[in-house]
Coordinates of C-alpha atoms and ligand atoms in Angstrom, one line a residue:
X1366 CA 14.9 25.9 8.4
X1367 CA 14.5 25.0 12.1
X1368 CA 13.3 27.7 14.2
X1369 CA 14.3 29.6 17.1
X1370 CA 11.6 29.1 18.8
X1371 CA 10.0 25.2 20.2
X1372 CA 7.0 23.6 21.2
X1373 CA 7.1 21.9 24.3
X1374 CA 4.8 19.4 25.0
X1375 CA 3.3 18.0 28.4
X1376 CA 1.9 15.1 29.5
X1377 CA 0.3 15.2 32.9
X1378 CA 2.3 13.9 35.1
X1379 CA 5.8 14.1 32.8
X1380 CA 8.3 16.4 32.4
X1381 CA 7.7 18.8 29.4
X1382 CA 9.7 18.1 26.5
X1383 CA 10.9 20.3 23.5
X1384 CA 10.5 19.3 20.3
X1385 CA 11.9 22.0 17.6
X1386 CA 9.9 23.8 15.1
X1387 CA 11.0 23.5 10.9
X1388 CA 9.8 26.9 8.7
X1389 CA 8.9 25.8 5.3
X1390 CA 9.0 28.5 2.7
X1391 CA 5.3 28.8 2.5
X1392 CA 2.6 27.5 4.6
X1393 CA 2.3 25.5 7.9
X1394 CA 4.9 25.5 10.2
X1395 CA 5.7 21.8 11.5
X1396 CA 6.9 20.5 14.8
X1397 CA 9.2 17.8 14.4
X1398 CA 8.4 15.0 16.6
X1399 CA 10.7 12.5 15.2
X1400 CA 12.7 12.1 18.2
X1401 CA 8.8 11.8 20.6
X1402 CA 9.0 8.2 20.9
X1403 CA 12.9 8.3 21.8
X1404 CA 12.1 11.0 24.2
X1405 CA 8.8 10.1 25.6
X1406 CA 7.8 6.6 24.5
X1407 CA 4.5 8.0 22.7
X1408 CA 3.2 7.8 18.9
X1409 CA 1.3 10.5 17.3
X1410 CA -2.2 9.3 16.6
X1411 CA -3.2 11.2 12.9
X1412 CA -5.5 8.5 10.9
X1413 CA -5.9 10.6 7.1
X1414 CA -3.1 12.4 7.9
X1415 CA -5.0 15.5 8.8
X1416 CA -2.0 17.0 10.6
X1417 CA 0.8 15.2 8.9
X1418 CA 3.8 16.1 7.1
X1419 CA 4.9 12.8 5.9
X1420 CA 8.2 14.6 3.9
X1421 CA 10.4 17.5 2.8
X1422 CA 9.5 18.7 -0.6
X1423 CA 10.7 20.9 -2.9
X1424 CA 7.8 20.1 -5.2
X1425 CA 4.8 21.6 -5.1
X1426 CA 2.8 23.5 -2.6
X1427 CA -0.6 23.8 -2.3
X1428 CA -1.9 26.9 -0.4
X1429 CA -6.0 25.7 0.0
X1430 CA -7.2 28.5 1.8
X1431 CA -5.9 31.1 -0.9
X1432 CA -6.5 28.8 -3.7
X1433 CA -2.7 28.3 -5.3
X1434 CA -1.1 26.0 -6.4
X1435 CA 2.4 26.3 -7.5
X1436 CA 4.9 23.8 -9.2
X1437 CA 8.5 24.7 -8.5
X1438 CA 7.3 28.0 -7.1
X1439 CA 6.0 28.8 -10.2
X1440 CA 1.9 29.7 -10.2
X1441 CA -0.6 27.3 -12.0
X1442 CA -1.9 29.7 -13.9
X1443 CA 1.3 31.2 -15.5
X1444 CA 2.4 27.5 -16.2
X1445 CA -1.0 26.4 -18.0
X1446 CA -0.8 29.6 -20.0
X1447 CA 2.8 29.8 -20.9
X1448 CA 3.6 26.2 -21.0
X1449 CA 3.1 23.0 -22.8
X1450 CA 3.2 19.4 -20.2
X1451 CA 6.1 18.4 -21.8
X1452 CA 7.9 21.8 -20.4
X1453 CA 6.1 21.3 -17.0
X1454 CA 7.2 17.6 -16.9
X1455 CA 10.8 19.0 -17.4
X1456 CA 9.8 21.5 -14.3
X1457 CA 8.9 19.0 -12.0
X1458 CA 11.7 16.6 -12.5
X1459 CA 14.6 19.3 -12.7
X1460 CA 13.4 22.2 -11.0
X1461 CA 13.7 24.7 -13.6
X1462 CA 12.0 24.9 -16.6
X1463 CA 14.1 24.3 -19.7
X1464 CA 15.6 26.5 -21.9
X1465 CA 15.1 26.2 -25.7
X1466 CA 17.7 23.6 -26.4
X1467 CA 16.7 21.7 -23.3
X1468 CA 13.5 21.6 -24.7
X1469 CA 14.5 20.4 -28.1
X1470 CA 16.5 17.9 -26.4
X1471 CA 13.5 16.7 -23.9
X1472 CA 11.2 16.2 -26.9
X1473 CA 13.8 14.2 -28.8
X1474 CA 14.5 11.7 -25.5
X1475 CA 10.7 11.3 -24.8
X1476 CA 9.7 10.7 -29.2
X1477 CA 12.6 8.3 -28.9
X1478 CA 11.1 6.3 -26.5
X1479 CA 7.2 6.1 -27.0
X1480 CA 6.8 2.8 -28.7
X1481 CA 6.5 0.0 -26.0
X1482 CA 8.4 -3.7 -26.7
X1483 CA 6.5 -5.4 -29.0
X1484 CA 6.4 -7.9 -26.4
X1485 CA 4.3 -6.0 -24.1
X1486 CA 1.8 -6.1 -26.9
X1487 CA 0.7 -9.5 -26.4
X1488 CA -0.1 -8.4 -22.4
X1489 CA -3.4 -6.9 -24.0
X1490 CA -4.2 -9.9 -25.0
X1491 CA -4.5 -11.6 -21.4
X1492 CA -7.7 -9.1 -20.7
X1493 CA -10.7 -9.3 -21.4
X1494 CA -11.9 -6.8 -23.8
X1495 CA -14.4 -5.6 -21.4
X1496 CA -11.7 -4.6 -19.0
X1497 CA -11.8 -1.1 -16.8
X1498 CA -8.7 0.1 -19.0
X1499 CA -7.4 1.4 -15.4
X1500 CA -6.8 -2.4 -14.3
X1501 CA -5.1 -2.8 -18.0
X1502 CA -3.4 0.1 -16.8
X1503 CA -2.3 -1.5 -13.1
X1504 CA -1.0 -4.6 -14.8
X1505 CA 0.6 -2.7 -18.2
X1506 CA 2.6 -0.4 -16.4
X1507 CA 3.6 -3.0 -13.5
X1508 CA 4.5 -5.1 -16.2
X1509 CA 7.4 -2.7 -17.8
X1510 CA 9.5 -3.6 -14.7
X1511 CA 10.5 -6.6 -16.4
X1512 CA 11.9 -5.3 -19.7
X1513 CA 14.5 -2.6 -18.2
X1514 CA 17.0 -4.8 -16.4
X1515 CA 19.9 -2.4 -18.0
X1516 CA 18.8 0.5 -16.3
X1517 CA 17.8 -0.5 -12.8
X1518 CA 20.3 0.5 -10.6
X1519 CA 18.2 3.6 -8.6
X1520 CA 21.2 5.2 -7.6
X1521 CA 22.6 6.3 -10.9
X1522 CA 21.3 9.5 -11.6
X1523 CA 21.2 8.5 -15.6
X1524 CA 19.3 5.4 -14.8
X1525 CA 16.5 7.4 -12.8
X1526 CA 16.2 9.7 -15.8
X1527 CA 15.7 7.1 -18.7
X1528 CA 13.1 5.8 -16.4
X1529 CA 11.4 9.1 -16.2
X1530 CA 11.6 8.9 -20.4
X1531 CA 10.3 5.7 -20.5
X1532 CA 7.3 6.5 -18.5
X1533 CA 6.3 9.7 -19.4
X1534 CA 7.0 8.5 -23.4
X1535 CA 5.1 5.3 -22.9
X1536 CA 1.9 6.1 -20.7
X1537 CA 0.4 7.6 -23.8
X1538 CA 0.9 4.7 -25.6
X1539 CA -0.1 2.4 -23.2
X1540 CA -3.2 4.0 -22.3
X1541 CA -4.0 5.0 -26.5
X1542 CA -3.8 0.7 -26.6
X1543 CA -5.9 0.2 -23.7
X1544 CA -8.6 2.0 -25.4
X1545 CA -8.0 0.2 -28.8
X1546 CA -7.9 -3.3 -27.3
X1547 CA -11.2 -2.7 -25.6
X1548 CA -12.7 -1.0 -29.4
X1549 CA -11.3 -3.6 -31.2
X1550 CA -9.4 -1.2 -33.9
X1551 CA -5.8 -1.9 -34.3
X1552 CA -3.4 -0.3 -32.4
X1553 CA -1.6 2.9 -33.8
X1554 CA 2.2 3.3 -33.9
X1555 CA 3.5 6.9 -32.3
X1556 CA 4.0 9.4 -34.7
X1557 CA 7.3 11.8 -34.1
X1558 CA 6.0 14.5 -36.4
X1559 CA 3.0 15.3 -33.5
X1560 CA 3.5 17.2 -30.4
X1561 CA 3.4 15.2 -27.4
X1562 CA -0.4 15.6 -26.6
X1563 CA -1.4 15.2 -30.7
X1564 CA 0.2 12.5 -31.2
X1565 CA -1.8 10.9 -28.1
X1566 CA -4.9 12.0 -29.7
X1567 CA -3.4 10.4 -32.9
X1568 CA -2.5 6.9 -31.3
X1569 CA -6.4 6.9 -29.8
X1570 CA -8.9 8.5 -32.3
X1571 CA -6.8 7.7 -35.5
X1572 CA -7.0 4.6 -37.5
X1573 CA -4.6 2.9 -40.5
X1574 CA -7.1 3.9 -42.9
X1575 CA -6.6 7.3 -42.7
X1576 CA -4.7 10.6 -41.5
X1577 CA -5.5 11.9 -38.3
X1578 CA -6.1 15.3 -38.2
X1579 CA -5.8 16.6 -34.7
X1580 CA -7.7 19.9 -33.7
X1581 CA -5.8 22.4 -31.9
X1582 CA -8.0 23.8 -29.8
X1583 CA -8.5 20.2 -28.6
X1584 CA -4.7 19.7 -28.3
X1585 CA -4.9 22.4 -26.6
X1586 CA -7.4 21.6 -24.1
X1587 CA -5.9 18.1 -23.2
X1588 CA -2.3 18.9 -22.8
X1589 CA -3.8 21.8 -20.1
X1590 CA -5.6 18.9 -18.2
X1591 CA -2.5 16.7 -18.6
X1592 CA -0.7 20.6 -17.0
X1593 CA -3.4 20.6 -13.9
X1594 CA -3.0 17.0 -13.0
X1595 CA 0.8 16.7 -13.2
X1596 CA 1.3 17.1 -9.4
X1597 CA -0.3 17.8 -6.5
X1598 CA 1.8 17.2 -3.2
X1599 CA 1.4 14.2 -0.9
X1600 CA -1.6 13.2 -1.9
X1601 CA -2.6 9.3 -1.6
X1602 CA -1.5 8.5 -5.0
X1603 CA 1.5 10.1 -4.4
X1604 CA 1.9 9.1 -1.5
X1605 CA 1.6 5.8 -1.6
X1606 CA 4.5 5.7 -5.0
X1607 CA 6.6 7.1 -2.2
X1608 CA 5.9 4.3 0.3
X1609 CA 5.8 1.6 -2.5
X1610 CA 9.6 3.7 -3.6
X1611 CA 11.0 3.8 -0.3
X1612 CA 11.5 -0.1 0.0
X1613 CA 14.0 0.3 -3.0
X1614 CA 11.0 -1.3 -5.3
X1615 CA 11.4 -0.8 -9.4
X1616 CA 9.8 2.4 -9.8
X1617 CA 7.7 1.0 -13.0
X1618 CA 5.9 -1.1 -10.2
X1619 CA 5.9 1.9 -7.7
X1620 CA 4.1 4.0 -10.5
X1621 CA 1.6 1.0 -11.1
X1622 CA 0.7 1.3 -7.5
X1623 CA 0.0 5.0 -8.3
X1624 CA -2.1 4.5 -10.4
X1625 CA -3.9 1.7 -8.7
X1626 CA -4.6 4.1 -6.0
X1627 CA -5.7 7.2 -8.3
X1628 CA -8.2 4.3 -9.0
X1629 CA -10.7 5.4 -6.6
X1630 CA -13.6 7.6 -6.4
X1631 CA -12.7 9.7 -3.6
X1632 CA -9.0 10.3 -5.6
X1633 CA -8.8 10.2 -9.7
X1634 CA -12.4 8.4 -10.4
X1635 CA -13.9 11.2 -9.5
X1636 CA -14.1 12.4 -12.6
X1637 CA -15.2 9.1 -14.0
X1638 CA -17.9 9.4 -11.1
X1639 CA -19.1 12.6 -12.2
X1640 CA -20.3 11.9 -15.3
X1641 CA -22.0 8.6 -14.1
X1642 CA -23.7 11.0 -11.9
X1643 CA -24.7 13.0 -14.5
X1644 CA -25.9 10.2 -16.8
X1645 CA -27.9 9.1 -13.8
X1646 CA -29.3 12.7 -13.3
X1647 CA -30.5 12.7 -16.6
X1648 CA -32.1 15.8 -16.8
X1649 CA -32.2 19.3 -15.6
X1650 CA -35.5 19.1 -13.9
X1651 CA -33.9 16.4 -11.5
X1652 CA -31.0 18.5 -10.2
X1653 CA -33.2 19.6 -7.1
X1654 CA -33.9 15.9 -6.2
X1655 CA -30.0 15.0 -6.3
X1656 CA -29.2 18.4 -4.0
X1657 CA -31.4 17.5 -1.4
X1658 CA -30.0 14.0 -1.5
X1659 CA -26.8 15.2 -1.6
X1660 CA -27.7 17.6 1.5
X1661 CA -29.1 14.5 3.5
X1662 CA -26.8 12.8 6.3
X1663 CA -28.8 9.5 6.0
X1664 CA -27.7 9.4 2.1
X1665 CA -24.5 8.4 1.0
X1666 CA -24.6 10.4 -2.1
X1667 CA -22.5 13.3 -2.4
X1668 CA -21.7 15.3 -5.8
X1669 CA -19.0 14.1 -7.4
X1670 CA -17.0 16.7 -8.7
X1671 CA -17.6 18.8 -5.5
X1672 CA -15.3 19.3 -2.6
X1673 CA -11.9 18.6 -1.8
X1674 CA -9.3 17.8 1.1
X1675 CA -7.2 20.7 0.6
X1676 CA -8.9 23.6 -1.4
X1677 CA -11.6 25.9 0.6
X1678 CA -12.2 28.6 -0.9
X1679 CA -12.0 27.2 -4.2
X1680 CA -9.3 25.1 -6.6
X1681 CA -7.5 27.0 -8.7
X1682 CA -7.5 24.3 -11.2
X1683 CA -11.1 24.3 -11.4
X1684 CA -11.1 28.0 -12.6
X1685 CA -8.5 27.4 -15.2
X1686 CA -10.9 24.0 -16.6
X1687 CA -13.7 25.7 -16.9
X1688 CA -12.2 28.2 -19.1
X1689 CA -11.0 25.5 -20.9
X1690 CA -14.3 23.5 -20.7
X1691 CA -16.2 26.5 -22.0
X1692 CA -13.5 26.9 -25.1
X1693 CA -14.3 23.2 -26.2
X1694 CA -18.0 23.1 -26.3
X1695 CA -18.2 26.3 -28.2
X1696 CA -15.7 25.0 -30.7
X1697 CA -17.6 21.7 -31.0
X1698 CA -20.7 23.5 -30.8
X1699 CA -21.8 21.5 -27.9
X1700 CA -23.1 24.5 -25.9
X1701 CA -26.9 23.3 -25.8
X1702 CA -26.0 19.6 -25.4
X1703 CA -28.2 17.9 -22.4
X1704 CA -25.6 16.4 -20.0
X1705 CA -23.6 19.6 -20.7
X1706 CA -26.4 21.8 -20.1
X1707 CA -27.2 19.8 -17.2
X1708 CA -23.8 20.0 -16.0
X1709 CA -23.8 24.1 -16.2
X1710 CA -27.6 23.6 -13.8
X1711 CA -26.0 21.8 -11.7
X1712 CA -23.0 24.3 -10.9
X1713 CA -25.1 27.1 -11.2
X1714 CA -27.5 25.8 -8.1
X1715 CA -24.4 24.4 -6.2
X1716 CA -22.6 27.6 -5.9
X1717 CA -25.9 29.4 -4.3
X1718 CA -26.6 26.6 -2.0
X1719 CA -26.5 27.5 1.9
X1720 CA -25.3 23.9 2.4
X1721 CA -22.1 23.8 -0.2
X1722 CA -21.4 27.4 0.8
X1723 CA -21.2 26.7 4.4
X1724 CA -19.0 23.4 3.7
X1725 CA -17.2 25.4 1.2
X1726 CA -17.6 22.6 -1.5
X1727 CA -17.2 24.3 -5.0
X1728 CA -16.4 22.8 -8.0
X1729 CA -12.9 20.8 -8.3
X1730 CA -11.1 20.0 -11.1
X1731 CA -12.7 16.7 -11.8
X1732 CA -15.9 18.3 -12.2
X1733 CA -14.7 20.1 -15.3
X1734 CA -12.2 18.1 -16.5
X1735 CA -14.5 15.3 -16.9
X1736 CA -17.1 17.1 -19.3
X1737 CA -13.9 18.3 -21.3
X1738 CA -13.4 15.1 -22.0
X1739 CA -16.2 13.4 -22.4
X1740 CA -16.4 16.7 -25.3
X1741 CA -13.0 15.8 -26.8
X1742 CA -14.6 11.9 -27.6
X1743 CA -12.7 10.2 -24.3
X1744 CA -14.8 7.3 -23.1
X1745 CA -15.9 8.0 -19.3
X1746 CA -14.0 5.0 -18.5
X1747 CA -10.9 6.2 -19.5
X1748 CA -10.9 9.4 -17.8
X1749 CA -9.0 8.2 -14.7
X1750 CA -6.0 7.3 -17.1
X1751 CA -5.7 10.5 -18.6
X1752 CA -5.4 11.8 -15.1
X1753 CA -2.9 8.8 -14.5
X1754 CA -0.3 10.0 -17.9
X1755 CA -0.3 13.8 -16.7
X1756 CA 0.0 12.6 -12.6
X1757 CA 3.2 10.1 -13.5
X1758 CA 5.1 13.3 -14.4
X1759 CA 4.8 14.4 -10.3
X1760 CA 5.1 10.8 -9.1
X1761 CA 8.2 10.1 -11.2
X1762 CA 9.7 13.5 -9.7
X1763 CA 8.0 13.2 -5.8
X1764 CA 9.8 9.2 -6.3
X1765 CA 13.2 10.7 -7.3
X1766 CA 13.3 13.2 -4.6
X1767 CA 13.0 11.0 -1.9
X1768 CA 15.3 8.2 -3.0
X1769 CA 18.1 11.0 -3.6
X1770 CA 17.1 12.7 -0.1
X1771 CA 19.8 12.3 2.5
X1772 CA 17.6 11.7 5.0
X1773 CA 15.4 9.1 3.3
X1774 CA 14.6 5.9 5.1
X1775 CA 11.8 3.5 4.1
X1776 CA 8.4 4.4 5.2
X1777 CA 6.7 2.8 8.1
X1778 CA 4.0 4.1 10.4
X1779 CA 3.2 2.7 13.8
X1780 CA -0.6 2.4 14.9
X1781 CA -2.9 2.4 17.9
X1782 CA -3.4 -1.1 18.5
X1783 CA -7.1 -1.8 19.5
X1784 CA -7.5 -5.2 19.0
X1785 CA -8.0 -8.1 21.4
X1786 CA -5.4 -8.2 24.2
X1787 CA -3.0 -10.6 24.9
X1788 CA -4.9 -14.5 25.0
X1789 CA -4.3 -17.6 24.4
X1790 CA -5.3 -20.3 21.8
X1791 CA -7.9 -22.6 23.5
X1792 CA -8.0 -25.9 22.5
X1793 CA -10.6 -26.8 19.9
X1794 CA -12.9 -28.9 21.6
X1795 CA -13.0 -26.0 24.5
X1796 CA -14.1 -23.1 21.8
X1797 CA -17.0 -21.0 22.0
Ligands
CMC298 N1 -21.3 16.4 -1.8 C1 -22.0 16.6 -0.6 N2 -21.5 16.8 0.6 C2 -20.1 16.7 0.7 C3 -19.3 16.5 -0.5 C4 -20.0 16.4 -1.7 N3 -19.2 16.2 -2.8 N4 -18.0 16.6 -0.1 C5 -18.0 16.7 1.2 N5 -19.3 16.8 1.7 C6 -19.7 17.1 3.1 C7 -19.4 15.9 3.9 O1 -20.5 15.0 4.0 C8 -19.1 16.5 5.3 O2 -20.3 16.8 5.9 P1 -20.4 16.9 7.5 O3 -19.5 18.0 8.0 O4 -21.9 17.1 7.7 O5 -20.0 15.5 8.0 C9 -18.4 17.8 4.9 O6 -18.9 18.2 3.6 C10 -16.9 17.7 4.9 O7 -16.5 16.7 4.0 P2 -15.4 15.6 4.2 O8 -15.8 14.3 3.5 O9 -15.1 15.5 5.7 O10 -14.1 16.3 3.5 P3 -12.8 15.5 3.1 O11 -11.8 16.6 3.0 O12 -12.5 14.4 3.9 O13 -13.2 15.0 1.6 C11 -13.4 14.8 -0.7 C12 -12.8 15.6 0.4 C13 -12.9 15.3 -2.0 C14 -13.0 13.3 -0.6 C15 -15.0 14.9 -0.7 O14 -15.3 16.3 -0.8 C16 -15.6 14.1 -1.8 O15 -15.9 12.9 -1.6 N6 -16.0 14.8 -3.0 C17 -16.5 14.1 -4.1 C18 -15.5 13.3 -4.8 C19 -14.5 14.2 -5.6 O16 -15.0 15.0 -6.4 N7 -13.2 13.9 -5.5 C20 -12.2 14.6 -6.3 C21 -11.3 15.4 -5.5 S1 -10.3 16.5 -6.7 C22 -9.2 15.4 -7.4 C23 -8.0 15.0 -6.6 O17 -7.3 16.0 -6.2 O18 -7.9 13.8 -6.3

């Protein structure tokens, strides 16, 4: 992994120092400055992390300028087609994706653990019923680190992995409760005779009155937007259940901090975003006026839905949504529906715009994924919560990984103090 050759840096005036070069197994190569501040008494000043590899992975990799995206080394597009989430969960914990007894044995650990304590019910009843289901969701989830004293010693392998049940078992229950505490309709029990993603559908468009009927095609379309969100690298959700993780914390709490983080617009409410941009839009004669807004460097308004960090050319995810988008509105015969047909404007003009071609802003995964639902019957609102169930499958693996890495240490960056320099407290009489 390190290579033979180094990178030597100099400071005017210094002697040069070598720092040594680590070859990944795809993309950018990384100089390891670990040892500069030993060596040379300097920081490395990277605010967004622009340059930054903040840890080893065996994960995923992103490459942005070709558009991949693989989990485990295995392509997106092979994993959405040929696999259910359930399998790619399996992927991203173990990295290999089970055979056909371990995947009769995964599905029999997660049914066996989606209902939550009926303790945890009466945590509903603390919010108001008006609540963003995303702060239900922070406290929820926060809260199951006080029901699993038995299992919370980090180090045992088997404890880490009936926390990884738990949570990828119970997210679809907590979120399906969420939704009917804030409805009012009772809240459904799991049902083990549904797949994973159909019985989530069950638990939130069901009621005790009658049988819930799930639609495959919609099945179908959920559990591949549960596939395309499941992990992404170090992004700031993830990133930030590694930094809660690497103080030792309960991992329920790290995951809640996850997901208070995928929270934001700029992250996993862009989705949420995107069709309150659309709402706001309103029509397809409008989509000019919010361009040239969007265009404008004295307007704050960008397109949600467009753009992103890491992908340049375009995000592979994106392409694999809209088939999928495209699938659901012709099943549900929603092809000439406003917002939808606004939506398809909207796309259509972006992608010949100078401006988003020359930025290289297409389309991300948000921008479909959020229509899909919306289709499917998912409140906008709870769009950054089906992002947060598939995204706990890559933030229960990325936490594991570093709390089993030998060289793991808890996480703490330095800064470039700017502040006022040293003074002293005047007393208060003698204050300007
Ligand atoms: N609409 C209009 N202009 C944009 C947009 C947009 N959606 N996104 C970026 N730009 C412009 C931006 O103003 C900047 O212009 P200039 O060079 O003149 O200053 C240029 O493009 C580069 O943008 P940036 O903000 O420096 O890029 P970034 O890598 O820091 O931000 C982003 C990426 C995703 C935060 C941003 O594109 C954005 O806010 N998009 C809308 C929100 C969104 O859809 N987020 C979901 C991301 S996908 C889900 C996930 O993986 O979390």
């Amino acid at each position: 992994m390190t290579n033979e050759r180094k990178a030597t840096l100099t400071v005017e005036g210094e002697q040069p120092v070598d720092f040594p070069i680590l070859t990944p197994t795809h993309g950018n190569e990384c100089i390891d400055i670990r040892a500069l501040v030993g060596k040379m008494g300097y920081f490395t000043y990277d605010s967004g992390y622009l340059s930054t590899a903040s840890c080893k992975s065996t994960i995923t990799y992103i490459d942005g300028d070709k558009g991949e995206l693989l989990y485990r080394g295995y392509p997106i597009e092979q994993l959405a087609d040929q696999c259910n989430f359930l399998e790619v969960a399996y992927l991203l914990k173990n990295g290999e994706l089970p055979n056909p007894s371990q995947k009769t044995e995964f599905e029999k650990a997660i049914r066996t653990h989606t209902m939550v304590h009926e303790q945890l019910i009466r945590f509903y009843q603390g919010f108001r019923r008006d609540a963003h289901p995303m702060a239900v969701m922070v406290g929820v989830v926060g809260a199951l680190s006080a029901f699993y004293h038995e299992a919370a010693d980090f180090s045992d392998a088997e404890h880490r992995t009936l926390s990884f049940y738990r949570l990828i078992a119970k997210l679809p229950t907590i979120i399906a409760m969420a939704y009917k505490y804030n409805t009012g309709e009772p809240f459904m029990y799991p049902r083990d005779d549904l797949s994973y993603t159909a019985n989530f559908m069950h638990m939130m468009f069901g009621t005790p009155c009658a049988t819930y009927q799930p639609n495959p095609v919609l099945v179908h379309a959920l559990d591949t937007i549960f596939t395309l969100h499941a992990d992404h690298e170090q992004n700031a959700s993830t990133s930030t259940v590694r930094l809660s993780g690497s103080s030792g914390a309960n991992p329920f709490a790290c995951i809640a901090a996850g997901i208070a983080c995928l929270w934001g617009p700029a992250h996993g409410g862009a989705n949420e975003a995107c069709l309150k941009m659309l709402e706001e839009i309103g029509d397809v004669s409008r989509v000019g006026e919010y361009i040239k807004r969007a265009k404008d460097k004295n307007d704050s308004f960008k397109l949600m839905g467009f753009g992103h960090r890491v992908y340049k050319n375009f995000d592979p995810r994106a392409k694999l949504m809209r088939k999928v988008c495209n699938d659901v509105l012709s099943e549900l015969g929603l092809e000439n529906d406003r917002l939808f047909k606004l939506a398809k404007e909207l796309e259509r003009i972006a992608l010949e715009d100078e401006y988003f071609i020359e930025k290289k802003l297409y389309p991300n995964v948000d921008f479909y994924s959020g229509i899909v639902q919306k289709a499917i019957g998912i409140p906008t609102t709870m769009f950054t919560c089906i992002f947060a169930l598939a995204r706990t499958a890559g933030w229960v693996a990325q936490w594991e990984e570093m709390i089993t890495d030998p060289e793991y240490k808890i996480g703490r960056p330095r800064q470039l103090y700017i502040g006022a320099a040293r003074r002293n407290v005047a007393p208060l009489d003698k204050r300007a």
